[in-house]
């Protein structure tokens, strides 16, 4: 299936996966991030996806089983026209390594190197391999797990799949199939069309859009080619790495079967009767939905309801004595003349003639929950040694703070061993055997000031350790007293979820991630228990922490309690206030924000509302902790980014923790808080599933180039994104702003740095947050903890 844009390809893929009985047979052929002729780093995950699609098409052609020959590939126009390795070369590169085979390991490694595999010390990512004695580890892009091949001489004795994170073997397998690891390792001469079997069906959705997309790619690529040719960076005879629109259509004509999808009015006129019409939208008016569904059924329609809230709809139907037969999947036929309910998600419903009505969350509730990735972000634990680089500060348990110089091999007693070399004060050097590396750790201290190196052979380090032990003992006594009090104090036990709580959670416009669901469940259990809650929720920006806070706040308010949401900056307070207000608008409760952005008169009114109980949820900065602020019935305190509050503020929070439920949210917990959570003193939930639209972080190092800067900014603007431009010199930041405005006159550019007037700075950050500013030229002040989802 060929569609105009990558966004449309993604939507088609999601819908096809819903309707297809085997979603694993529906694949996306992704578009490379870089334009033709751009020398940017390839996204490994996208390249892996492309190679997986090529391998799947080769397997289809060699399979006689009708079920295994069924394959749907969705591609954007800009993906399909990009040339890749030829079908013949790719198929020739594919090979299987089996147990019991005789093969020279060195020859095997050479062959894989030619196929684009990278030799590394530790195999963790697709397209890599390693060699240790008689063992070869390899991670083919077409495999979910890497393989460990054990040789006895030149014979393969065993093959085991292993976990790339723990490096532990999981299960033996008889063989492993390998494909090319990099598209760039081969000449790019053909496209995906050359991989299609002769009996394939080509579906073109919106041919005009496809033509516009290909022509736009051609225009941008020709501009880049001309620029690079003029600079001498690209030879004039360089082959064109993509198809133009006429070339694309010529290649598509080689496939006999075609299906063209166009809007109905395009071929039949605006007034022509349509087989398909749009159903009525109920926008959450569920009684109206049930009444009209009864009428439609009486008219003889078959009604299919596809919803992420199928259980809730089933309860409503049962109250009206309507029974909906369930379906396992959408590829089954619904019961004719009846209403059938299925748990699932479609982007929109339709009515076909006078026979079938399909209704979705879009019509029933006014929105469709957007699916998010369910694969957790990979966490690589490479152990100690990769964490230290020459020049880093390190701490030895017995000898104190030194500077890591590197690794050194030393021969002692006719045995060669490897040592970590640490440099101390006065030129002293300490050699630590690698088998004692657990006694050395990376130095963690205050940013901006290097530590003082310890002196070997003195009592200096012992005195430091003694002072730290005394301080830790005092802190432990305070914490013990605090948490012992919390164990004895009987907190407020909240009631089970109400119907309104279910209504609120159902209105969340995304499908909750598994770890988000678990965090919400644990927080509710804490609140319904007798002991005051003290839970830490760790998760990156956009991973769903705010939604957990909203649900916990609503649960507290439902039982007549008030919620205080403490945030470190006025801008964050405004962001959370906007989110809470939007999500809780349908319910009879009052949300307020207390910060210095509010006038004195407004602040007095809010404080009075907190005192008399008319304000249910208050989001505020440090202003919320001042003595004139009192609550009538405070039940829940939420703290966003605890590490950004001072000691005095935390003393107030400690007192609050004795009496109320506390939910702390952070992306970077302070070491003490994290340690308390890890040892079980505080409860912790982690959010590891990224949002669907979160782009992987990519780092490019290049010389300063104004054309490159303009190109990067324009590309972000074209995708409606925002840009941080970091210039960490306040003295020349205005001059840089002038240059940027000349370079990109179509962009709205603003300046932010720590020496600006505080009110002006916060107004600038608010404008950036609201999308009024395209490029924020700033110092490292951007590390202040803003949630700017559009900024890359």
Coordinates of N, CA, C and O in Angstrom, one line a residue, residues 68-152:
X68 N 1.5 -18.0 4.9 CA 2.8 -17.3 5.0 C 3.1 -16.4 3.8 O 4.0 -15.6 3.9
X69 N 2.4 -16.5 2.7 CA 2.6 -15.6 1.6 C 1.8 -14.4 1.7 O 2.0 -13.4 1.0
X70 N 0.9 -14.3 2.7 CA 0.1 -13.1 2.9 C 0.9 -12.1 3.7 O 1.3 -12.3 4.8
X71 N 1.1 -11.0 3.0 CA 1.9 -9.9 3.7 C 1.5 -8.6 3.1 O 1.3 -8.4 1.9
X72 N 1.3 -7.6 4.1 CA 0.9 -6.3 3.7 C 2.0 -5.3 4.1 O 2.5 -5.3 5.3
X73 N 2.5 -4.6 3.1 CA 3.6 -3.6 3.4 C 3.0 -2.2 3.1 O 2.5 -2.0 2.0
X74 N 3.1 -1.3 4.1 CA 2.6 0.0 4.0 C 3.9 0.9 3.9 O 4.8 0.9 4.7
X75 N 3.8 1.8 2.8 CA 5.0 2.7 2.6 C 4.5 4.1 2.2 O 3.6 4.2 1.4
X76 N 5.2 5.1 2.7 CA 5.0 6.4 2.2 C 5.8 6.6 0.9 O 6.7 5.8 0.6
X77 N 5.3 7.5 0.1 CA 5.9 7.7 -1.2 C 7.4 7.9 -1.1 O 8.2 7.4 -1.9
X78 N 7.9 8.8 -0.2 CA 9.3 9.1 0.0 C 10.1 7.9 0.4 O 11.3 7.9 0.2
X79 N 9.4 6.9 1.0 CA 10.1 5.7 1.4 C 10.3 4.7 0.2 O 11.4 4.2 0.0
X80 N 9.3 4.6 -0.6 CA 9.3 3.7 -1.7 C 10.3 4.1 -2.8 O 11.0 3.3 -3.4
X81 N 10.5 5.4 -3.0 CA 11.3 5.8 -4.1 C 12.8 5.8 -3.8 O 13.6 5.9 -4.6
X82 N 13.1 5.6 -2.5 CA 14.5 5.6 -2.1 C 15.1 4.3 -2.5 O 14.6 3.2 -2.2
X83 N 16.3 4.3 -3.2 CA 16.9 3.1 -3.6 C 17.6 2.4 -2.5 O 18.1 3.0 -1.6
X84 N 17.7 1.1 -2.6 CA 18.4 0.2 -1.6 C 19.2 -0.9 -2.3 O 19.3 -0.8 -3.6
X85 N 19.7 -1.8 -1.6 CA 20.4 -2.9 -2.2 C 19.5 -3.7 -3.1 O 18.3 -3.9 -2.9
X86 N 20.1 -4.2 -4.2 CA 19.3 -4.9 -5.2 C 18.8 -6.2 -4.6 O 19.4 -6.8 -3.7
X87 N 17.7 -6.7 -5.2 CA 17.0 -7.9 -4.7 C 18.0 -9.1 -4.8 O 18.1 -9.9 -3.9
X88 N 18.8 -9.2 -5.9 CA 19.7 -10.3 -6.1 C 20.8 -10.3 -5.0 O 21.2 -11.4 -4.5
X89 N 21.4 -9.1 -4.8 CA 22.5 -9.1 -3.8 C 22.0 -9.3 -2.4 O 22.7 -10.0 -1.6
X90 N 20.8 -8.8 -2.1 CA 20.3 -9.0 -0.7 C 20.0 -10.5 -0.5 O 20.3 -11.0 0.6
X91 N 19.4 -11.1 -1.5 CA 19.0 -12.5 -1.3 C 20.3 -13.4 -1.3 O 20.4 -14.3 -0.5
X92 N 21.3 -13.0 -2.0 CA 22.6 -13.8 -2.0 C 23.3 -13.6 -0.6 O 24.0 -14.5 -0.2
X93 N 23.1 -12.4 0.0 CA 23.7 -12.2 1.3 C 23.1 -13.0 2.4 O 23.7 -13.3 3.4
X94 N 21.8 -13.2 2.3 CA 21.1 -14.0 3.3 C 21.6 -15.4 3.4 O 21.7 -16.1 2.4
X95 N 21.9 -15.9 4.6 CA 22.4 -17.2 4.7 C 22.1 -17.7 6.2 O 21.8 -16.9 7.1
X96 N 22.1 -19.0 6.3 CA 21.8 -19.6 7.6 C 23.0 -20.3 8.2 O 23.7 -21.0 7.4
X97 N 23.2 -20.1 9.4 CA 24.3 -20.8 10.1 C 23.7 -21.8 11.1 O 22.8 -21.4 11.9
X98 N 24.0 -23.1 11.0 CA 23.3 -24.1 11.7 C 24.3 -24.9 12.6 O 25.5 -24.9 12.4
X99 N 23.7 -25.5 13.7 CA 24.5 -26.3 14.6 C 25.1 -27.5 13.8 O 24.4 -28.1 13.0
X100 N 26.4 -27.8 14.1 CA 27.0 -28.9 13.4 C 27.7 -28.6 12.1 O 28.4 -29.4 11.6
X101 N 27.5 -27.3 11.6 CA 28.2 -26.9 10.4 C 29.7 -26.7 10.6 O 30.1 -26.2 11.7
X102 N 30.5 -27.1 9.6 CA 31.9 -26.8 9.6 C 32.2 -25.5 8.9 O 31.9 -25.4 7.7
X103 N 32.7 -24.5 9.5 CA 33.0 -23.2 8.9 C 34.1 -22.5 9.7 O 34.1 -22.6 10.9
X104 N 35.0 -21.9 9.0 CA 36.1 -21.2 9.7 C 35.5 -19.9 10.3 O 34.9 -19.0 9.6
X105 N 35.7 -19.7 11.6 CA 35.1 -18.5 12.3 C 35.7 -17.2 11.7 O 34.9 -16.2 11.5
X106 N 36.9 -17.2 11.3 CA 37.5 -15.9 10.7 C 36.9 -15.6 9.4 O 36.6 -14.4 9.1
X107 N 36.6 -16.6 8.6 CA 35.9 -16.4 7.3 C 34.5 -15.9 7.5 O 34.0 -15.0 6.8
X108 N 33.9 -16.4 8.5 CA 32.5 -16.0 8.8 C 32.5 -14.5 9.3 O 31.6 -13.7 8.8
X109 N 33.4 -14.1 10.1 CA 33.5 -12.7 10.5 C 33.8 -11.8 9.4 O 33.2 -10.7 9.3
X110 N 34.7 -12.2 8.5 CA 35.0 -11.4 7.3 C 33.7 -11.2 6.4 O 33.5 -10.1 5.9
X111 N 33.0 -12.3 6.2 CA 31.8 -12.2 5.4 C 30.8 -11.3 6.0 O 30.2 -10.4 5.3
X112 N 30.6 -11.3 7.3 CA 29.6 -10.4 8.0 C 30.1 -9.0 8.0 O 29.3 -8.1 7.9
X113 N 31.4 -8.8 8.1 CA 31.9 -7.4 7.9 C 31.6 -6.8 6.6 O 31.2 -5.7 6.5
X114 N 31.7 -7.6 5.5 CA 31.3 -7.2 4.2 C 29.8 -6.9 4.1 O 29.4 -6.2 3.2
X115 N 29.0 -7.5 5.0 CA 27.6 -7.3 4.9 C 27.2 -6.2 5.8 O 26.0 -5.9 6.0
X116 N 28.1 -5.5 6.4 CA 27.8 -4.3 7.2 C 27.8 -4.4 8.7 O 27.5 -3.5 9.4
X117 N 28.1 -5.6 9.2 CA 28.2 -5.8 10.6 C 29.4 -5.1 11.2 O 30.5 -5.1 10.7
X118 N 29.1 -4.5 12.4 CA 30.2 -3.8 13.1 C 30.8 -4.7 14.2 O 30.0 -5.2 15.0
X119 N 32.1 -4.7 14.3 CA 32.7 -5.5 15.3 C 32.8 -4.7 16.6 O 33.4 -3.6 16.6
X120 N 32.3 -5.2 17.7 CA 32.3 -4.5 19.0 C 32.7 -5.4 20.1 O 32.9 -6.6 19.9
X121 N 32.9 -4.8 21.3 CA 33.3 -5.7 22.4 C 32.1 -6.4 23.0 O 32.2 -7.5 23.5
X122 N 30.9 -5.7 23.0 CA 29.7 -6.3 23.6 C 28.6 -6.1 22.7 O 28.3 -5.0 22.2
X123 N 27.9 -7.2 22.3 CA 26.8 -7.1 21.3 C 25.5 -6.8 22.0 O 25.0 -7.5 22.9
X124 N 25.0 -5.6 21.7 CA 23.8 -5.1 22.4 C 22.8 -4.6 21.4 O 21.6 -4.5 21.7
X125 N 23.2 -4.2 20.2 CA 22.3 -3.6 19.2 C 22.4 -4.4 17.9 O 23.4 -5.0 17.6
X126 N 21.3 -4.4 17.1 CA 21.3 -5.1 15.8 C 22.4 -4.6 14.9 O 22.7 -3.4 14.9
X127 N 23.0 -5.5 14.2 CA 24.0 -5.1 13.2 C 25.4 -5.1 13.8 O 26.3 -4.6 13.2
X128 N 25.6 -5.8 15.0 CA 26.9 -5.8 15.6 C 27.3 -7.3 15.9 O 26.4 -8.2 15.9
X129 N 28.6 -7.5 16.0 CA 29.1 -8.8 16.3 C 30.4 -8.7 17.2 O 31.0 -7.7 17.2
X130 N 30.7 -9.8 17.9 CA 31.9 -9.8 18.7 C 32.6 -11.2 18.6 O 31.9 -12.2 18.3
X131 N 33.8 -11.3 18.9 CA 34.6 -12.6 18.9 C 35.4 -12.7 20.1 O 36.3 -11.8 20.4
X132 N 35.2 -13.8 20.9 CA 36.0 -14.0 22.1 C 36.4 -15.5 22.1 O 35.5 -16.4 22.4
X133 N 37.6 -15.8 21.7 CA 38.0 -17.2 21.7 C 37.2 -18.0 20.7 O 37.2 -17.7 19.5
X134 N 36.6 -19.0 21.3 CA 35.7 -19.9 20.4 C 34.3 -19.5 20.4 O 33.4 -20.3 20.0
X135 N 34.0 -18.3 20.8 CA 32.6 -17.8 20.8 C 32.4 -16.6 19.9 O 33.2 -15.6 20.0
X136 N 31.4 -16.6 19.1 CA 31.0 -15.4 18.3 C 29.6 -15.0 18.6 O 28.7 -15.9 18.6
X137 N 29.4 -13.8 19.0 CA 28.1 -13.2 19.2 C 27.7 -12.4 18.0 O 28.5 -11.6 17.5
X138 N 26.4 -12.5 17.6 CA 26.0 -11.7 16.4 C 24.5 -11.3 16.6 O 23.8 -12.1 17.2
X139 N 24.2 -10.1 16.2 CA 22.8 -9.6 16.3 C 22.3 -9.3 14.9 O 22.4 -8.2 14.4
X140 N 21.6 -10.2 14.2 CA 21.0 -9.9 12.9 C 19.8 -9.0 13.0 O 19.0 -9.0 14.0
X141 N 19.7 -8.0 12.1 CA 18.6 -7.1 12.1 C 17.2 -7.7 12.0 O 16.2 -7.1 12.5
X142 N 17.2 -8.9 11.5 CA 15.9 -9.6 11.3 C 15.5 -10.4 12.5 O 14.5 -11.1 12.5
X143 N 16.3 -10.4 13.6 CA 16.0 -11.2 14.8 C 15.7 -10.3 16.0 O 16.3 -9.2 16.1
X144 N 14.8 -10.8 16.8 CA 14.5 -10.1 18.0 C 15.6 -10.2 19.1 O 15.7 -9.3 19.9
X145 N 16.4 -11.2 19.0 CA 17.5 -11.4 20.0 C 18.8 -11.8 19.3 O 18.7 -12.4 18.2
X146 N 19.9 -11.5 19.9 CA 21.2 -11.9 19.3 C 21.5 -13.3 19.6 O 20.8 -14.0 20.4
X147 N 22.4 -13.9 18.8 CA 22.8 -15.3 18.9 C 24.2 -15.5 19.4 O 25.1 -14.7 19.0
X148 N 24.5 -16.5 20.2 CA 25.8 -16.8 20.7 C 26.2 -18.1 20.1 O 25.6 -19.2 20.3
X149 N 27.2 -18.1 19.2 CA 27.7 -19.3 18.5 C 28.9 -19.8 19.1 O 29.9 -19.1 19.2
X150 N 28.9 -21.0 19.6 CA 30.0 -21.7 20.3 C 30.7 -22.7 19.3 O 30.1 -23.6 18.8
X151 N 32.0 -22.4 19.1 CA 32.8 -23.3 18.1 C 33.6 -24.2 18.9 O 34.2 -23.9 20.0
X152 N 33.8 -25.4 18.3 CA 34.8 -26.4 18.7 C 35.7 -26.6 17.5 O 35.4 -27.3 16.6

